Amino acid sequence: AEHEAVPTGKFVGYDSTDVHTAVIAVKPLEDGQVAVMLRESPFYAESGGQVSDSGSITGEGWSLEVNEVRKIEGRVAAIGRPQGNVSFGPAHATVPASTRRDTERNHTATHLLPAALREVLGEHVHQAGSLVAPDRLRFDFTHHGPIATAQLDQIEMLVNEGIWANADVRSSEKPYKDAIAAGAMALFGEKYGDVVRVVEIAGGRSTELCGGTHVRNTGQIGMLRILSESGVAAGVRRIEAVTGRRAYALLREREAALGELASRLKMNATTPELVAKRVDALLAERKQLERRLE
């Protein structure tokens, strides 16, 4: 017997964050929320470490702030609390472009990290998990013992050199076997279909199986700053980092903190070298006073 085709909702977020589409399914949920399925959707559903998009959907006489995207009965739906009654038919769906760009910067940066880690630490390094959000990235990898500050600095510089190389980032769909044979990195434990999406950073910097969203050119990442490095399990280390606008904001915050320190030390200059010399002088003066007190 013939069965009517079930609409699946096409993800078009690789190319657009603002789409004119249509509501093809609505499901009431608890707490006054609804799940809305769109004919074409710009909303990314959490997968491969990349968090779900947020945004909005508007229709005739109603609107919905999307705060979650997940699979319901095998189909991807946008979830939120509506204003008005959600109706079938034409709708306008939007993911804030600036937020998506921030996420894309962080995701492509996680693809640049493995090569830098292997170059500095050794070929034993493999990805053991990741988180990609608009405000930060987290990358887990196999390695025993803490990483020296000098090595972290070298890893950060190698990633930034990959960013400043302005390397093109391309995606394509290939049969799984062909992608693996061509050297694409697959994550241990991940399930892949017969046809996979391959994300490649030019210059041999990275080739990975990945369904996430990425910048078109590494130069769009701007820069990367490592926030921390720590151990999370036996033989697994974690790097947390920021890119783009957040990396710039971090530098401004630290510059402001240094300026405040210089001000408290009654200094006009805000160069780290002069602040450090002033602190050294104060510490020496304190030791001298302690000796006199004794």
Coordinates of C-alpha atoms in Angstrom, one line a residue:
A1 CA 0.0 0.0 0.0
E2 CA 1.2 3.5 -0.7
H3 CA 1.8 5.7 2.3
E4 CA 1.6 9.5 2.3
A5 CA 5.1 11.0 2.6
V6 CA 5.7 12.5 6.1
P7 CA 7.2 16.0 5.8
T8 CA 10.5 16.1 7.6
G9 CA 11.4 19.8 7.7
K10 CA 14.5 20.8 5.8
F11 CA 17.4 22.5 7.7
V12 CA 18.5 25.4 5.6
G13 CA 20.7 27.1 8.3
Y14 CA 23.9 26.4 6.5
D15 CA 23.1 29.1 4.0
S16 CA 20.5 31.3 5.7
T17 CA 19.6 32.5 9.2
D18 CA 16.4 34.4 8.0
V19 CA 13.9 32.4 6.0
H20 CA 10.3 32.7 4.7
T21 CA 8.8 29.3 5.3
A22 CA 5.6 27.6 6.5
V23 CA 4.4 25.8 9.6
I24 CA 3.6 22.2 8.7
A25 CA 3.1 20.7 12.2
V26 CA 2.3 22.0 15.7
K27 CA 2.3 20.0 19.0
P28 CA 1.2 21.4 22.4
L29 CA 3.7 20.7 25.2
E30 CA 3.7 21.2 29.0
D31 CA 4.0 24.6 30.6
G32 CA 2.2 26.4 27.8
Q33 CA 4.9 25.7 25.3
V34 CA 4.5 24.4 21.7
A35 CA 6.7 22.5 19.3
V36 CA 6.6 23.9 15.8
M37 CA 7.8 22.1 12.7
L38 CA 8.7 24.2 9.7
R39 CA 8.9 23.3 6.0
E40 CA 12.4 24.9 5.9
S41 CA 14.1 25.7 9.2
P42 CA 17.1 27.9 10.0
F43 CA 17.3 26.4 13.6
Y44 CA 20.2 24.1 14.3
A45 CA 19.4 21.2 16.7
E46 CA 22.1 20.3 19.2
S47 CA 24.4 17.8 17.6
G48 CA 28.2 17.1 17.4
G49 CA 28.9 19.4 20.4
Q50 CA 27.2 22.4 18.8
V51 CA 24.3 23.8 20.9
S52 CA 20.9 24.5 19.5
D53 CA 20.0 27.9 18.0
S54 CA 17.6 30.3 19.6
G55 CA 15.5 32.9 17.6
S56 CA 12.0 33.7 16.7
I57 CA 9.1 32.6 14.4
T58 CA 6.3 34.9 13.4
G59 CA 3.1 34.1 11.5
E60 CA -0.2 35.9 10.9
G61 CA -1.4 37.1 14.4
W62 CA 1.2 35.1 16.4
S63 CA 4.8 34.9 17.3
L64 CA 7.1 32.4 19.1
E65 CA 10.4 33.0 20.9
V66 CA 12.4 29.8 20.2
N67 CA 14.3 28.7 23.3
E68 CA 15.0 25.1 22.4
V69 CA 15.3 22.9 19.3
R70 CA 15.0 19.2 19.6
K71 CA 13.7 16.0 17.9
I72 CA 10.1 15.1 18.7
E73 CA 8.9 11.8 17.3
G74 CA 12.0 11.7 15.1
R75 CA 11.4 15.2 13.6
V76 CA 13.2 18.4 14.4
A77 CA 11.0 21.0 16.0
A78 CA 11.5 24.6 17.4
I79 CA 10.1 25.0 20.9
G80 CA 8.9 28.1 22.8
R81 CA 6.0 29.8 24.5
P82 CA 3.7 31.5 21.8
Q83 CA 2.1 34.9 21.8
G84 CA -1.3 34.2 20.1
N85 CA -2.3 30.9 18.5
V86 CA 0.2 29.3 16.2
S87 CA -1.4 28.5 12.9
F88 CA -0.5 26.5 9.8
G89 CA 0.7 28.3 6.8
P90 CA 3.3 31.1 6.0
A91 CA 5.8 32.0 8.7
H92 CA 9.0 33.9 9.0
A93 CA 11.9 32.3 11.0
T94 CA 15.0 34.0 12.2
V95 CA 18.2 33.1 14.1
P96 CA 20.1 36.2 15.2
A97 CA 22.9 36.5 12.7
S98 CA 25.5 37.8 15.2
T99 CA 24.9 34.9 17.6
R100 CA 25.2 32.3 14.8
R101 CA 28.4 33.9 13.5
D102 CA 29.9 33.7 17.0
T103 CA 28.9 30.0 17.2
E104 CA 30.5 29.4 13.8
R105 CA 33.7 31.0 14.8
N106 CA 34.0 28.7 17.8
H107 CA 33.1 25.6 15.8
T108 CA 35.7 26.1 13.1
A109 CA 38.2 26.9 15.8
T110 CA 37.6 23.5 17.4
H111 CA 38.5 22.0 14.0
L112 CA 41.8 23.9 14.0
L113 CA 42.7 22.8 17.5
P114 CA 43.5 19.0 16.9
A115 CA 46.3 19.7 14.4
A116 CA 47.9 22.3 16.8
L117 CA 47.6 19.9 19.7
R118 CA 49.2 17.0 17.8
E119 CA 52.0 19.2 16.6
V120 CA 52.9 20.3 20.1
L121 CA 51.9 17.3 22.2
G122 CA 52.2 14.3 19.8
E123 CA 50.2 12.1 17.5
H124 CA 48.5 10.4 20.4
V125 CA 46.1 13.3 20.8
H126 CA 42.5 12.6 19.7
Q127 CA 39.3 14.4 20.3
A128 CA 37.3 13.1 23.2
G129 CA 34.4 15.5 23.1
S130 CA 33.5 19.2 22.6
L131 CA 31.0 21.9 23.3
V132 CA 30.4 24.8 20.8
A133 CA 28.3 27.7 22.0
P134 CA 28.1 31.4 20.9
D135 CA 30.2 32.6 23.9
R136 CA 32.8 29.9 24.2
L137 CA 34.2 26.6 23.1
R138 CA 35.3 23.5 25.0
F139 CA 37.5 20.8 23.6
D140 CA 38.4 17.5 25.3
F141 CA 41.3 15.4 24.1
T142 CA 43.4 12.4 25.0
H143 CA 46.6 13.3 26.8
H144 CA 48.2 12.4 30.2
G145 CA 49.3 15.1 32.6
P146 CA 49.1 18.9 32.6
I147 CA 50.3 21.0 29.7
A148 CA 53.1 23.5 30.3
T149 CA 52.3 27.2 29.9
A150 CA 54.9 27.4 27.1
Q151 CA 53.2 24.6 25.2
L152 CA 49.7 26.2 25.7
D153 CA 51.1 29.4 24.3
Q154 CA 52.5 27.5 21.3
I155 CA 49.2 25.7 20.7
E156 CA 47.3 29.0 20.8
M157 CA 49.7 30.6 18.4
L158 CA 49.4 27.7 15.9
V159 CA 45.6 28.0 15.9
N160 CA 45.9 31.8 15.4
E161 CA 48.3 31.3 12.5
G162 CA 45.7 29.0 11.0
I163 CA 43.1 31.7 11.5
W164 CA 45.3 34.4 10.0
A165 CA 46.1 32.2 7.0
N166 CA 42.6 33.0 5.7
A167 CA 42.1 29.4 4.7
D168 CA 38.8 28.5 2.9
V169 CA 36.4 26.3 4.8
R170 CA 34.4 24.0 2.5
S171 CA 31.7 21.4 3.1
S172 CA 30.5 18.6 0.9
E173 CA 28.5 15.4 1.1
K174 CA 30.2 12.0 0.4
P175 CA 29.6 8.3 0.9
Y176 CA 31.0 7.5 4.4
K177 CA 33.5 5.0 3.1
D178 CA 34.9 7.4 0.5
A179 CA 35.2 10.2 3.2
I180 CA 37.1 7.9 5.6
A181 CA 39.3 6.6 2.8
A182 CA 40.2 10.2 1.9
G183 CA 41.4 10.8 5.5
A184 CA 38.4 12.5 7.1
M185 CA 38.4 12.3 10.9
A186 CA 35.4 10.5 12.5
L187 CA 34.6 10.8 16.2
F188 CA 34.8 7.6 18.2
G189 CA 31.3 6.6 19.4
E190 CA 29.4 8.9 16.9
K191 CA 26.9 7.3 14.6
Y192 CA 27.1 8.2 10.9
G193 CA 24.8 7.5 8.0
D194 CA 25.8 6.1 4.6
V195 CA 26.2 9.7 3.3
V196 CA 28.1 12.1 5.5
R197 CA 28.9 15.8 5.5
V198 CA 32.7 16.6 5.3
V199 CA 34.0 19.9 6.5
E200 CA 37.5 20.7 5.1
I201 CA 39.8 23.6 6.0
A202 CA 42.1 24.3 3.1
G203 CA 45.9 23.7 3.3
G204 CA 45.4 20.3 4.9
R205 CA 44.6 21.9 8.2
S206 CA 41.5 19.8 8.9
T207 CA 39.2 17.3 7.3
E208 CA 36.3 16.1 9.6
L209 CA 32.9 14.5 9.4
C210 CA 30.7 17.3 10.8
G211 CA 27.1 18.4 10.6
G212 CA 27.7 21.8 12.3
T213 CA 27.8 25.3 11.0
H214 CA 31.1 27.0 10.2
V215 CA 32.7 30.2 8.9
R216 CA 33.4 30.3 5.2
N217 CA 37.1 31.4 5.8
T218 CA 39.2 31.0 8.9
G219 CA 40.0 34.7 8.8
Q220 CA 36.4 35.3 10.0
I221 CA 37.3 33.8 13.4
G222 CA 39.5 36.8 14.1
M223 CA 41.5 35.3 16.9
L224 CA 41.5 32.7 19.6
R225 CA 42.4 33.0 23.3
I226 CA 42.7 30.0 25.6
L227 CA 41.0 30.6 28.9
S228 CA 42.0 27.4 30.8
E229 CA 43.4 23.9 30.5
S230 CA 42.5 21.1 33.0
G231 CA 42.0 17.4 33.5
V232 CA 38.5 16.0 33.4
A233 CA 39.1 12.3 33.5
A234 CA 42.0 9.8 33.4
G235 CA 44.0 10.6 30.3
V236 CA 41.6 13.3 29.2
R237 CA 42.4 17.0 29.2
R238 CA 40.1 20.0 28.5
I239 CA 40.8 23.3 26.8
E240 CA 38.3 26.2 27.1
A241 CA 38.7 29.1 24.8
V242 CA 37.0 32.1 23.2
T243 CA 37.2 33.6 19.7
G244 CA 36.2 36.7 17.7
R245 CA 34.3 39.3 19.7
R246 CA 34.6 37.5 23.0
A247 CA 38.3 37.2 22.6
Y248 CA 38.5 40.9 21.9
A249 CA 36.3 41.6 24.9
L250 CA 38.5 39.5 27.1
L251 CA 41.6 41.5 26.1
R252 CA 39.8 44.7 26.8
E253 CA 38.7 43.4 30.3
R254 CA 42.3 42.4 31.1
E255 CA 43.6 45.8 29.8
A256 CA 41.1 47.6 32.0
A257 CA 42.2 45.5 35.1
L258 CA 45.8 46.4 34.4
G259 CA 44.9 50.0 34.1
E260 CA 43.1 49.9 37.4
L261 CA 46.1 48.2 39.0
A262 CA 48.4 51.0 37.6
S263 CA 46.0 53.6 39.0
R264 CA 46.1 52.1 42.5
L265 CA 49.9 52.1 42.3
K266 CA 49.8 55.8 41.5
M267 CA 51.3 55.2 38.1
N268 CA 50.5 56.9 34.8
A269 CA 51.9 54.1 32.6
T270 CA 49.9 51.0 32.0
T271 CA 52.6 48.8 30.5
P272 CA 52.9 45.4 32.2
E273 CA 56.6 45.8 32.5
L274 CA 56.4 49.0 34.6
V275 CA 53.5 47.7 36.7
A276 CA 55.5 44.5 37.5
K277 CA 58.6 46.6 38.4
R278 CA 56.5 48.8 40.8
V279 CA 55.1 45.7 42.4
D280 CA 58.6 44.2 42.8
A281 CA 59.7 47.5 44.5
L282 CA 56.7 47.4 46.9
L283 CA 57.4 43.8 47.8
A284 CA 61.1 44.6 48.4
E285 CA 60.1 47.6 50.6
R286 CA 57.7 45.4 52.6
K287 CA 60.5 42.8 53.3
Q288 CA 62.8 45.6 54.4
L289 CA 60.1 47.0 56.8
E290 CA 59.4 43.5 58.2
R291 CA 63.1 43.1 59.0
R292 CA 63.2 46.4 60.7
L293 CA 60.1 45.4 62.8
E294 CA 61.8 42.2 63.8

